[in-house]
């Protein structure tokens, strides 16, 4: 069974972080308390109800909630016993939203996320403009407090202009502060940095006595604290995935046998042996003559043909079209290419023995890349069996079993626990939806999405209950 998490700087860990037992909550876990509420709140872009759980723990009563997705609205009703409005843009603010003390909102983050197009307020789907709906509600209802959550990138998006616009508009009514926090700062085993924006209605007071809860980026975490090895509802590893892991384990074995340090930079195996030019003009702007006689992916000579034919013989990341004649590959890409070529030339004999394992078995592009994210930790043995594995577009990422990467919205990137023995006797499986709930401190929810894909989408979009509770507790104390 899982070990208990360490105590955090803010006191004992939440009961939600104790070793996993039964997943379903007792009815009292989410019911309205019998005692009068200490405050009221509304829950915008409510999702699966992270803000609701956090504020309930502090004695709050939800008086209005909205969520666009029908399946999440249905779960919200089952878990919290209240109807959840749909599209917030269609809500009559004056008649449908009652007075309240705290406005909570994890407004859509895709317009500002590094993983999206970063269109911000100009998002083509209109999601970036939902901040203005929040502002409209604040002006009409004037709650004493606001607590907003978004991706860390919001603060730096568009050169800081997005945050400047948000702060300036909120600042017309509220004293505003913000902080970047992650669950792992509090001993919760998930790395998920988010910006939290707090505010107090200026006519009520200010935030001079408010401080974000003490947190430590180097806080000890243990992913085993959320793992339940008796769990039967898990997603099995495909045979092809096991082949991928076996091949890259053999890569580590070869390095160890030959006393070669594991590179700290991403391994791009398709770059080994390549000689095409990349430091100046990108390949897409080179002529056939400039590419002719060079070597492409895996060191294979580039065959004559049209420019398009020749580009397709390069690693996929070097085929990218760049239309600006003055633009080059970014420095980070140049460095990765340079370091991989040097690594190969230095260790060619050893690597050539291993390379056919990924060439002949048809590994797709992202599985030809490998990221050892275990740093220089002397206790990090060169093995995959005790590490967290994640298959990402950027490559197969390996990290210490301390904390999980942030939950993502796709099943292809769900973390793998290679050491976990399942009740059926398999060794290695994906993180379960119950474990994802524990990472978000949401194991109290009685009803969660049926499938792993739906659950990870919901939990990946949710706020972390414990982090929100710690912030809200301090915010409410300034009254």
Short mmCIF file of C-alpha atoms in Angstrom, two decimals:
data_model
loop_
_atom_site.label_atom_id
_atom_site.label_comp_id
_atom_site.label_asym_id
_atom_site.label_seq_id
_atom_site.Cartn_x
_atom_site.Cartn_y
_atom_site.Cartn_z
CA UNK A 1 0.00 0.00 0.00
CA UNK A 2 0.98 3.58 -0.45
CA UNK A 3 3.13 5.34 2.05
CA UNK A 4 1.90 8.45 3.86
CA UNK A 5 2.99 11.77 2.38
CA UNK A 6 5.36 13.94 4.39
CA UNK A 7 3.99 16.85 6.39
CA UNK A 8 4.01 20.17 4.58
CA UNK A 9 5.04 23.59 5.83
CA UNK A 10 1.42 24.45 6.35
CA UNK A 11 0.78 21.65 8.83
CA UNK A 12 -0.53 18.12 8.51
CA UNK A 13 -1.39 16.90 5.03
CA UNK A 14 -5.03 16.89 4.09
CA UNK A 15 -6.99 13.72 4.87
CA UNK A 16 -7.38 13.45 1.10
CA UNK A 17 -3.66 12.69 0.85
CA UNK A 18 -3.56 9.74 3.21
CA UNK A 19 -2.91 6.27 1.73
CA UNK A 20 -5.74 5.25 -0.62
CA UNK A 21 -8.60 3.23 0.75
CA UNK A 22 -12.06 3.05 -0.80
CA UNK A 23 -12.54 5.51 -3.62
CA UNK A 24 -16.23 6.27 -3.15
CA UNK A 25 -17.11 8.94 -0.63
CA UNK A 26 -19.72 8.68 2.04
CA UNK A 27 -22.73 10.89 1.26
CA UNK A 28 -21.62 13.40 3.89
CA UNK A 29 -18.41 14.12 1.98
CA UNK A 30 -20.11 16.51 -0.42
CA UNK A 31 -23.47 17.23 1.22
CA UNK A 32 -24.37 20.73 2.37
CA UNK A 33 -23.24 21.14 6.00
CA UNK A 34 -25.95 21.28 8.66
CA UNK A 35 -24.45 24.42 10.20
CA UNK A 36 -25.00 27.80 8.52
CA UNK A 37 -22.41 28.51 5.82
CA UNK A 38 -19.49 30.77 6.69
CA UNK A 39 -19.65 32.30 3.21
CA UNK A 40 -21.22 31.81 -0.21
CA UNK A 41 -19.44 31.29 -3.51
CA UNK A 42 -20.08 30.72 -7.20
CA UNK A 43 -18.21 28.16 -9.29
CA UNK A 44 -17.62 29.23 -12.90
CA UNK A 45 -16.25 26.83 -15.55
CA UNK A 46 -16.84 24.31 -12.80
CA UNK A 47 -15.65 21.16 -14.54
CA UNK A 48 -15.70 18.22 -12.18
CA UNK A 49 -15.95 20.47 -9.11
CA UNK A 50 -12.48 21.16 -7.71
CA UNK A 51 -13.34 24.63 -6.44
CA UNK A 52 -16.57 23.31 -4.96
CA UNK A 53 -14.76 20.63 -2.93
CA UNK A 54 -12.16 23.10 -1.68
CA UNK A 55 -14.62 25.78 -0.62
CA UNK A 56 -16.94 23.26 1.04
CA UNK A 57 -14.06 22.13 3.22
CA UNK A 58 -13.87 25.72 4.52
CA UNK A 59 -17.58 25.93 5.27
CA UNK A 60 -18.74 27.64 2.07
CA UNK A 61 -22.03 27.18 0.25
CA UNK A 62 -22.20 27.18 -3.54
CA UNK A 63 -25.10 29.31 -4.76
CA UNK A 64 -24.43 29.11 -8.51
CA UNK A 65 -22.31 26.99 -10.86
CA UNK A 66 -21.80 26.88 -14.61
CA UNK A 67 -20.12 24.35 -16.89
CA UNK A 68 -20.33 24.06 -20.66
CA UNK A 69 -19.99 20.27 -21.03
CA UNK A 70 -23.23 18.30 -20.44
CA UNK A 71 -21.46 15.18 -19.06
CA UNK A 72 -19.66 17.21 -16.41
CA UNK A 73 -22.86 19.06 -15.51
CA UNK A 74 -24.51 15.69 -14.90
CA UNK A 75 -21.63 14.57 -12.65
CA UNK A 76 -21.75 17.90 -10.81
CA UNK A 77 -25.43 17.36 -10.06
CA UNK A 78 -24.82 13.82 -8.81
CA UNK A 79 -21.89 14.82 -6.60
CA UNK A 80 -23.17 18.11 -5.21
CA UNK A 81 -26.95 17.86 -5.51
CA UNK A 82 -27.38 21.08 -7.49
CA UNK A 83 -28.10 22.00 -11.08
CA UNK A 84 -25.22 23.47 -13.02
CA UNK A 85 -25.94 26.13 -15.64
CA UNK A 86 -24.56 25.66 -19.15
CA UNK A 87 -22.87 28.23 -21.36
CA UNK A 88 -21.96 31.17 -19.10
CA UNK A 89 -22.29 33.59 -22.01
CA UNK A 90 -26.02 32.80 -22.14
CA UNK A 91 -26.63 33.32 -18.41
CA UNK A 92 -28.67 36.32 -17.30
CA UNK A 93 -26.26 37.78 -14.76
CA UNK A 94 -28.78 39.97 -12.95
CA UNK A 95 -31.50 37.34 -12.58
CA UNK A 96 -29.67 33.99 -12.60
CA UNK A 97 -26.61 34.68 -10.46
CA UNK A 98 -27.32 35.51 -6.81
CA UNK A 99 -25.22 37.68 -4.57
CA UNK A 100 -22.17 35.85 -3.24
CA UNK A 101 -19.01 36.40 -1.21
CA UNK A 102 -16.43 34.67 -3.42
CA UNK A 103 -16.22 34.24 -7.17
CA UNK A 104 -14.20 31.15 -8.12
CA UNK A 105 -13.18 30.42 -11.70
CA UNK A 106 -10.64 28.28 -13.47
CA UNK A 107 -11.33 30.04 -16.74
CA UNK A 108 -10.29 28.28 -19.97
CA UNK A 109 -6.54 28.02 -20.20
CA UNK A 110 -6.03 26.80 -23.79
CA UNK A 111 -5.71 30.33 -25.24
CA UNK A 112 -2.72 30.97 -22.97
CA UNK A 113 -1.18 27.50 -22.70
CA UNK A 114 2.22 26.68 -24.16
CA UNK A 115 0.68 23.49 -25.53
CA UNK A 116 -1.93 25.45 -27.48
CA UNK A 117 -1.76 28.22 -30.07
CA UNK A 118 -1.31 30.88 -27.35
CA UNK A 119 -3.86 33.16 -29.03
CA UNK A 120 -4.93 34.66 -25.72
CA UNK A 121 -7.78 37.14 -25.98
CA UNK A 122 -7.80 36.60 -29.75
CA UNK A 123 -8.60 32.89 -29.47
CA UNK A 124 -10.59 31.89 -32.55
CA UNK A 125 -13.06 29.88 -30.44
CA UNK A 126 -13.75 32.82 -28.14
CA UNK A 127 -12.38 31.11 -25.03
CA UNK A 128 -9.91 33.90 -24.35
CA UNK A 129 -12.76 36.39 -24.16
CA UNK A 130 -14.42 34.59 -21.24
CA UNK A 131 -12.34 36.68 -18.86
CA UNK A 132 -14.54 39.62 -19.85
CA UNK A 133 -17.61 37.64 -18.76
CA UNK A 134 -16.00 37.16 -15.34
CA UNK A 135 -15.36 40.89 -15.19
CA UNK A 136 -18.98 41.59 -16.13
CA UNK A 137 -20.18 39.40 -13.24
CA UNK A 138 -17.78 41.09 -10.82
CA UNK A 139 -19.07 44.52 -11.78
CA UNK A 140 -22.69 43.45 -11.39
CA UNK A 141 -22.42 41.40 -8.17
CA UNK A 142 -19.31 42.84 -6.48
CA UNK A 143 -18.35 39.82 -4.35
CA UNK A 144 -15.78 40.60 -1.67
CA UNK A 145 -13.26 38.06 -2.94
CA UNK A 146 -12.13 36.54 -6.22
CA UNK A 147 -10.05 33.38 -6.68
CA UNK A 148 -9.03 32.56 -10.24
CA UNK A 149 -6.77 29.85 -11.66
CA UNK A 150 -5.02 29.50 -15.00
CA UNK A 151 -1.86 28.15 -16.59
CA UNK A 152 1.49 29.54 -15.47
CA UNK A 153 2.06 30.93 -18.96
CA UNK A 154 -0.74 33.47 -18.45
CA UNK A 155 1.68 35.75 -16.61
CA UNK A 156 4.19 35.88 -19.50
CA UNK A 157 1.84 35.44 -22.45
CA UNK A 158 2.22 38.08 -25.17
CA UNK A 159 5.26 39.54 -23.45
CA UNK A 160 3.30 40.08 -20.22
CA UNK A 161 0.61 42.13 -21.93
CA UNK A 162 -2.18 39.61 -21.20
CA UNK A 163 -1.52 39.69 -17.46
CA UNK A 164 -1.22 43.50 -17.58
CA UNK A 165 -4.69 43.75 -19.15
CA UNK A 166 -6.20 41.34 -16.63
CA UNK A 167 -4.60 43.02 -13.63
CA UNK A 168 -5.51 46.51 -14.83
CA UNK A 169 -9.18 45.62 -15.35
CA UNK A 170 -9.52 43.71 -12.09
CA UNK A 171 -7.62 46.48 -10.33
CA UNK A 172 -10.34 49.00 -11.14
CA UNK A 173 -12.49 47.27 -8.49
CA UNK A 174 -10.18 44.94 -6.56
CA UNK A 175 -6.87 44.86 -4.77
CA UNK A 176 -5.18 42.05 -6.73
CA UNK A 177 -2.31 39.66 -6.13
CA UNK A 178 -1.06 36.54 -7.89
CA UNK A 179 1.23 33.61 -7.23
CA UNK A 180 2.62 30.56 -9.03
CA UNK A 181 2.12 27.36 -7.04
CA UNK A 182 2.24 23.65 -7.73
CA UNK A 183 0.88 20.71 -5.70
CA UNK A 184 4.41 19.31 -5.38
CA UNK A 185 5.37 22.45 -3.42
CA UNK A 186 3.18 21.05 -0.62
CA UNK A 187 4.26 17.40 -0.80
CA UNK A 188 1.43 16.39 -3.14
CA UNK A 189 3.08 14.22 -5.83
CA UNK A 190 2.16 16.20 -8.96
CA UNK A 191 4.18 18.86 -10.77
CA UNK A 192 1.51 21.27 -11.95
CA UNK A 193 2.48 24.93 -11.80
CA UNK A 194 -0.50 27.25 -12.09
CA UNK A 195 -1.10 30.93 -11.59
CA UNK A 196 -3.59 31.77 -8.83
CA UNK A 197 -5.12 35.24 -8.89
CA UNK A 198 -6.71 36.56 -5.71
CA UNK A 199 -8.50 39.81 -5.11
CA UNK A 200 -10.49 41.73 -2.52
CA UNK A 201 -13.12 44.34 -3.33
CA UNK A 202 -11.35 47.64 -2.65
CA UNK A 203 -14.36 49.16 -0.88
CA UNK A 204 -14.16 46.25 1.61
CA UNK A 205 -10.43 46.44 2.26
CA UNK A 206 -7.12 45.34 0.75
CA UNK A 207 -4.76 42.35 0.66
CA UNK A 208 -1.87 43.83 2.60
CA UNK A 209 -2.27 41.08 5.22
CA UNK A 210 -2.59 38.29 2.65
CA UNK A 211 0.27 35.96 1.80
CA UNK A 212 0.17 32.82 -0.30
CA UNK A 213 0.69 29.68 1.81
CA UNK A 214 4.36 28.79 2.43
CA UNK A 215 5.58 26.38 -0.19
CA UNK A 216 8.81 24.71 -1.18
CA UNK A 217 9.67 23.63 -4.74
CA UNK A 218 12.11 21.09 -3.32
CA UNK A 219 9.54 19.49 -1.06
CA UNK A 220 9.96 15.71 -0.80
CA UNK A 221 7.29 13.82 -2.73
CA UNK A 222 6.63 10.13 -3.29
CA UNK A 223 4.40 8.98 -6.12
CA UNK A 224 3.72 5.74 -4.22
CA UNK A 225 1.53 7.73 -1.84
CA UNK A 226 -1.27 7.77 -4.43
CA UNK A 227 -0.76 4.28 -5.93
CA UNK A 228 -3.06 1.41 -5.03
CA UNK A 229 -1.57 -1.86 -6.26
CA UNK A 230 -4.83 -3.69 -5.56
CA UNK A 231 -6.62 -1.55 -8.16
CA UNK A 232 -8.23 -3.72 -10.85
CA UNK A 233 -9.60 -0.98 -13.09
CA UNK A 234 -6.48 -0.04 -15.01
CA UNK A 235 -5.38 0.40 -18.61
CA UNK A 236 -3.02 -2.35 -19.78
CA UNK A 237 0.28 -1.67 -21.50
CA UNK A 238 0.20 -2.63 -25.17
CA UNK A 239 2.76 -5.13 -26.40
CA UNK A 240 4.27 -2.45 -28.65
CA UNK A 241 4.75 -0.20 -25.62
CA UNK A 242 6.60 -2.97 -23.82
CA UNK A 243 8.81 -3.39 -26.90
CA UNK A 244 9.61 0.34 -26.79
CA UNK A 245 10.54 0.15 -23.12
CA UNK A 246 12.63 -2.98 -23.63
CA UNK A 247 14.61 -1.35 -26.45
CA UNK A 248 15.38 1.80 -24.48
CA UNK A 249 16.29 -0.25 -21.42
CA UNK A 250 18.80 -2.05 -23.62
CA UNK A 251 20.12 1.38 -24.65
CA UNK A 252 20.73 2.22 -20.99
CA UNK A 253 22.35 -1.17 -20.46
CA UNK A 254 24.75 -0.58 -23.36
CA UNK A 255 25.79 2.78 -21.94
CA UNK A 256 26.31 1.30 -18.48
CA UNK A 257 28.34 -1.63 -19.78
CA UNK A 258 30.62 0.75 -21.66
CA UNK A 259 30.84 3.35 -18.87
CA UNK A 260 29.12 6.02 -20.96
CA UNK A 261 27.22 8.71 -19.05
CA UNK A 262 23.53 8.99 -19.82
CA UNK A 263 23.11 12.32 -21.68
CA UNK A 264 21.20 15.07 -19.91
CA UNK A 265 19.93 16.38 -23.26
CA UNK A 266 17.14 14.67 -25.23
CA UNK A 267 18.33 11.74 -27.32
CA UNK A 268 17.31 12.14 -30.98
CA UNK A 269 18.45 8.83 -32.44
CA UNK A 270 17.45 9.72 -36.00
CA UNK A 271 20.12 12.44 -35.90
CA UNK A 272 22.93 9.95 -35.42
CA UNK A 273 25.13 9.90 -38.51
CA UNK A 274 23.36 12.85 -40.20
CA UNK A 275 25.47 15.51 -41.94
CA UNK A 276 22.93 17.89 -43.53
CA UNK A 277 23.50 21.58 -42.79
CA UNK A 278 21.38 23.08 -40.02
CA UNK A 279 23.32 25.99 -38.51
CA UNK A 280 22.49 28.61 -41.14
CA UNK A 281 19.71 28.28 -43.67
CA UNK A 282 17.16 25.69 -42.58
CA UNK A 283 16.96 22.68 -44.94
CA UNK A 284 13.63 23.82 -46.41
CA UNK A 285 15.38 26.89 -47.83
CA UNK A 286 18.34 24.97 -49.19
CA UNK A 287 18.59 23.83 -52.81
CA UNK A 288 18.77 20.28 -54.08
CA UNK A 289 22.48 20.83 -54.73
CA UNK A 290 23.04 21.91 -51.12
CA UNK A 291 21.37 18.74 -49.81
CA UNK A 292 22.91 16.40 -52.37
CA UNK A 293 25.76 14.30 -51.00
CA UNK A 294 24.70 14.86 -47.39
CA UNK A 295 23.29 12.28 -45.01
CA UNK A 296 19.82 12.42 -43.49
CA UNK A 297 18.12 10.48 -40.72
CA UNK A 298 20.11 7.61 -39.25
CA UNK A 299 23.04 8.63 -41.44
CA UNK A 300 21.49 7.41 -44.69
CA UNK A 301 22.66 9.22 -47.87
CA UNK A 302 20.06 11.65 -49.22
CA UNK A 303 18.81 10.30 -52.56
CA UNK A 304 18.25 12.58 -55.54
CA UNK A 305 14.77 13.84 -56.24
CA UNK A 306 12.71 16.98 -55.83
CA UNK A 307 13.38 19.21 -52.84
CA UNK A 308 10.30 17.74 -51.15
CA UNK A 309 11.59 14.22 -51.76
CA UNK A 310 14.96 15.10 -50.28
CA UNK A 311 13.48 16.87 -47.24
CA UNK A 312 11.47 13.77 -46.37
CA UNK A 313 14.75 11.91 -45.91
CA UNK A 314 15.66 14.19 -43.00
CA UNK A 315 14.51 13.81 -39.39
CA UNK A 316 10.95 15.07 -39.16
CA UNK A 317 11.87 18.04 -36.94
CA UNK A 318 14.21 19.31 -39.67
CA UNK A 319 11.59 19.10 -42.42
CA UNK A 320 9.61 21.98 -40.96
CA UNK A 321 8.68 24.75 -43.39
CA UNK A 322 10.11 28.19 -42.57
CA UNK A 323 8.99 30.97 -44.91
CA UNK A 324 11.01 33.87 -43.50
CA UNK A 325 14.34 33.87 -45.41
CA UNK A 326 16.09 35.36 -42.36
CA UNK A 327 14.77 32.79 -39.90
CA UNK A 328 16.90 29.90 -38.67
CA UNK A 329 16.30 26.98 -36.40
CA UNK A 330 16.00 28.14 -32.77
CA UNK A 331 19.14 27.82 -30.68
CA UNK A 332 17.72 24.99 -28.56
CA UNK A 333 17.13 22.88 -31.67
CA UNK A 334 20.58 23.62 -33.03
CA UNK A 335 22.08 22.56 -29.71
CA UNK A 336 20.11 19.31 -29.55
CA UNK A 337 21.21 18.41 -33.08
CA UNK A 338 24.83 19.34 -32.34
CA UNK A 339 24.96 17.43 -29.06
CA UNK A 340 23.37 14.31 -30.58
CA UNK A 341 25.82 14.25 -33.47
CA UNK A 342 28.76 14.65 -31.11
CA UNK A 343 27.42 11.94 -28.80
CA UNK A 344 27.08 9.56 -31.72
CA UNK A 345 30.54 10.22 -33.16
CA UNK A 346 32.12 9.70 -29.75
CA UNK A 347 30.27 6.43 -29.12
CA UNK A 348 29.58 5.22 -32.66
CA UNK A 349 30.69 1.63 -32.21
CA UNK A 350 28.46 1.03 -29.18
CA UNK A 351 25.44 2.88 -30.57
CA UNK A 352 25.60 1.16 -33.96
CA UNK A 353 25.17 -2.18 -32.20
CA UNK A 354 21.95 -0.94 -30.59
CA UNK A 355 20.44 1.27 -33.30
CA UNK A 356 18.79 -1.54 -35.35
CA UNK A 357 16.47 -2.21 -32.40
CA UNK A 358 14.50 0.94 -33.16
CA UNK A 359 15.16 1.09 -36.92
CA UNK A 360 14.00 -2.41 -37.78
CA UNK A 361 10.97 -2.46 -35.50
CA UNK A 362 9.35 0.59 -37.05
CA UNK A 363 9.40 2.93 -34.07
CA UNK A 364 7.48 6.08 -34.90
CA UNK A 365 9.24 9.43 -34.72
CA UNK A 366 8.40 10.33 -31.12
CA UNK A 367 9.49 6.88 -29.92
CA UNK A 368 12.92 7.39 -31.49
CA UNK A 369 13.46 10.14 -28.92
CA UNK A 370 14.35 9.60 -25.29
CA UNK A 371 14.58 12.02 -22.35
CA UNK A 372 16.35 11.00 -19.14
CA UNK A 373 14.96 13.54 -16.67
CA UNK A 374 16.63 12.07 -13.60
CA UNK A 375 19.41 14.62 -13.41
CA UNK A 376 22.70 13.72 -11.72
CA UNK A 377 21.01 11.89 -8.85
CA UNK A 378 23.47 9.17 -7.79
CA UNK A 379 20.58 7.06 -6.55
CA UNK A 380 18.97 7.07 -9.99
CA UNK A 381 20.00 3.67 -11.29
CA UNK A 382 20.14 3.30 -15.10
CA UNK A 383 16.90 1.38 -15.24
CA UNK A 384 13.34 2.11 -16.31
CA UNK A 385 11.63 -0.34 -13.97
CA UNK A 386 11.54 2.04 -10.98
CA UNK A 387 10.91 5.31 -12.87
CA UNK A 388 7.80 7.15 -14.06
CA UNK A 389 7.54 6.84 -17.85
CA UNK A 390 5.53 9.12 -20.09
CA UNK A 391 5.16 8.79 -23.85
CA UNK A 392 5.09 12.36 -25.15
CA UNK A 393 5.26 13.96 -28.62
CA UNK A 394 8.75 15.14 -27.65
CA UNK A 395 9.87 11.60 -26.81
CA UNK A 396 9.78 8.91 -24.15
CA UNK A 397 10.34 10.80 -20.91
CA UNK A 398 11.82 9.14 -17.84
CA UNK A 399 11.73 10.71 -14.38
CA UNK A 400 12.25 9.77 -10.76
CA UNK A 401 9.30 8.28 -8.83
CA UNK A 402 8.83 11.49 -6.86
CA UNK A 403 5.90 13.28 -8.46
CA UNK A 404 3.81 12.86 -11.57
CA UNK A 405 3.96 15.25 -14.51
CA UNK A 406 0.86 17.43 -14.75
CA UNK A 407 -2.19 15.43 -15.79
CA UNK A 408 -2.85 15.84 -19.49
CA UNK A 409 -5.99 15.49 -21.56
CA UNK A 410 -4.97 12.52 -23.70
CA UNK A 411 -4.58 8.84 -22.85
CA UNK A 412 -1.39 8.58 -24.92
CA UNK A 413 0.46 10.63 -22.28
CA UNK A 414 -0.85 9.02 -19.10
CA UNK A 415 2.11 8.17 -16.82
CA UNK A 416 3.28 4.56 -16.70
CA UNK A 417 4.34 2.87 -13.45
CA UNK A 418 6.61 0.02 -14.65
CA UNK A 419 7.16 -1.40 -11.15
CA UNK A 420 3.54 -1.87 -10.13
CA UNK A 421 2.40 -5.49 -10.02
CA UNK A 422 -1.27 -5.80 -10.89
CA UNK A 423 -3.75 -8.20 -9.22
CA UNK A 424 -3.62 -10.22 -12.48
CA UNK A 425 0.14 -10.67 -12.16
CA UNK A 426 1.27 -8.22 -14.84
CA UNK A 427 4.16 -5.93 -14.01
CA UNK A 428 3.72 -2.35 -15.22
CA UNK A 429 0.56 -0.40 -15.96
CA UNK A 430 -0.78 3.09 -16.57
CA UNK A 431 -1.91 5.40 -13.79
CA UNK A 432 -5.56 4.74 -12.98
CA UNK A 433 -8.35 7.32 -12.87
CA UNK A 434 -8.62 6.81 -9.12
CA UNK A 435 -4.94 7.68 -8.76
CA UNK A 436 -5.47 10.73 -10.97
CA UNK A 437 -8.26 11.79 -8.60
CA UNK A 438 -5.88 11.48 -5.66
CA UNK A 439 -3.30 13.64 -7.42
CA UNK A 440 -5.95 16.36 -7.60
CA UNK A 441 -7.08 15.62 -4.01
CA UNK A 442 -10.52 14.67 -5.33
CA UNK A 443 -10.94 11.12 -4.05
CA UNK A 444 -14.00 12.28 -2.12
CA UNK A 445 -16.01 12.46 -5.33
CA UNK A 446 -18.52 9.63 -5.43
CA UNK A 447 -19.12 9.94 -9.16
CA UNK A 448 -16.36 10.29 -11.74
CA UNK A 449 -16.28 9.79 -15.54
CA UNK A 450 -16.66 6.19 -16.67
CA UNK A 451 -13.63 5.84 -18.93
CA UNK A 452 -9.99 6.61 -18.28
CA UNK A 453 -9.95 8.98 -21.26
CA UNK A 454 -12.92 10.97 -19.93
CA UNK A 455 -11.56 10.96 -16.38
CA UNK A 456 -8.11 12.25 -17.33
CA UNK A 457 -9.68 14.94 -19.47
CA UNK A 458 -11.76 16.06 -16.49
CA UNK A 459 -8.99 15.84 -13.89
CA UNK A 460 -6.48 17.39 -16.28
CA UNK A 461 -8.69 20.47 -16.56
CA UNK A 462 -9.46 20.65 -12.84
CA UNK A 463 -7.91 22.70 -10.05
CA UNK A 464 -6.06 20.95 -7.26
CA UNK A 465 -8.41 20.91 -4.26
CA UNK A 466 -5.75 21.10 -1.55
CA UNK A 467 -3.87 23.99 -3.15
CA UNK A 468 -7.09 25.97 -3.65
CA UNK A 469 -8.16 25.27 -0.07
CA UNK A 470 -4.86 26.51 1.35
CA UNK A 471 -5.04 29.72 -0.68
CA UNK A 472 -8.73 30.36 0.03
CA UNK A 473 -8.25 29.79 3.75
CA UNK A 474 -5.66 32.57 3.91
CA UNK A 475 -7.70 34.83 1.64
CA UNK A 476 -10.79 34.61 3.82
CA UNK A 477 -8.74 35.35 6.94
CA UNK A 478 -8.08 38.94 5.79
CA UNK A 479 -11.71 39.88 6.53
#
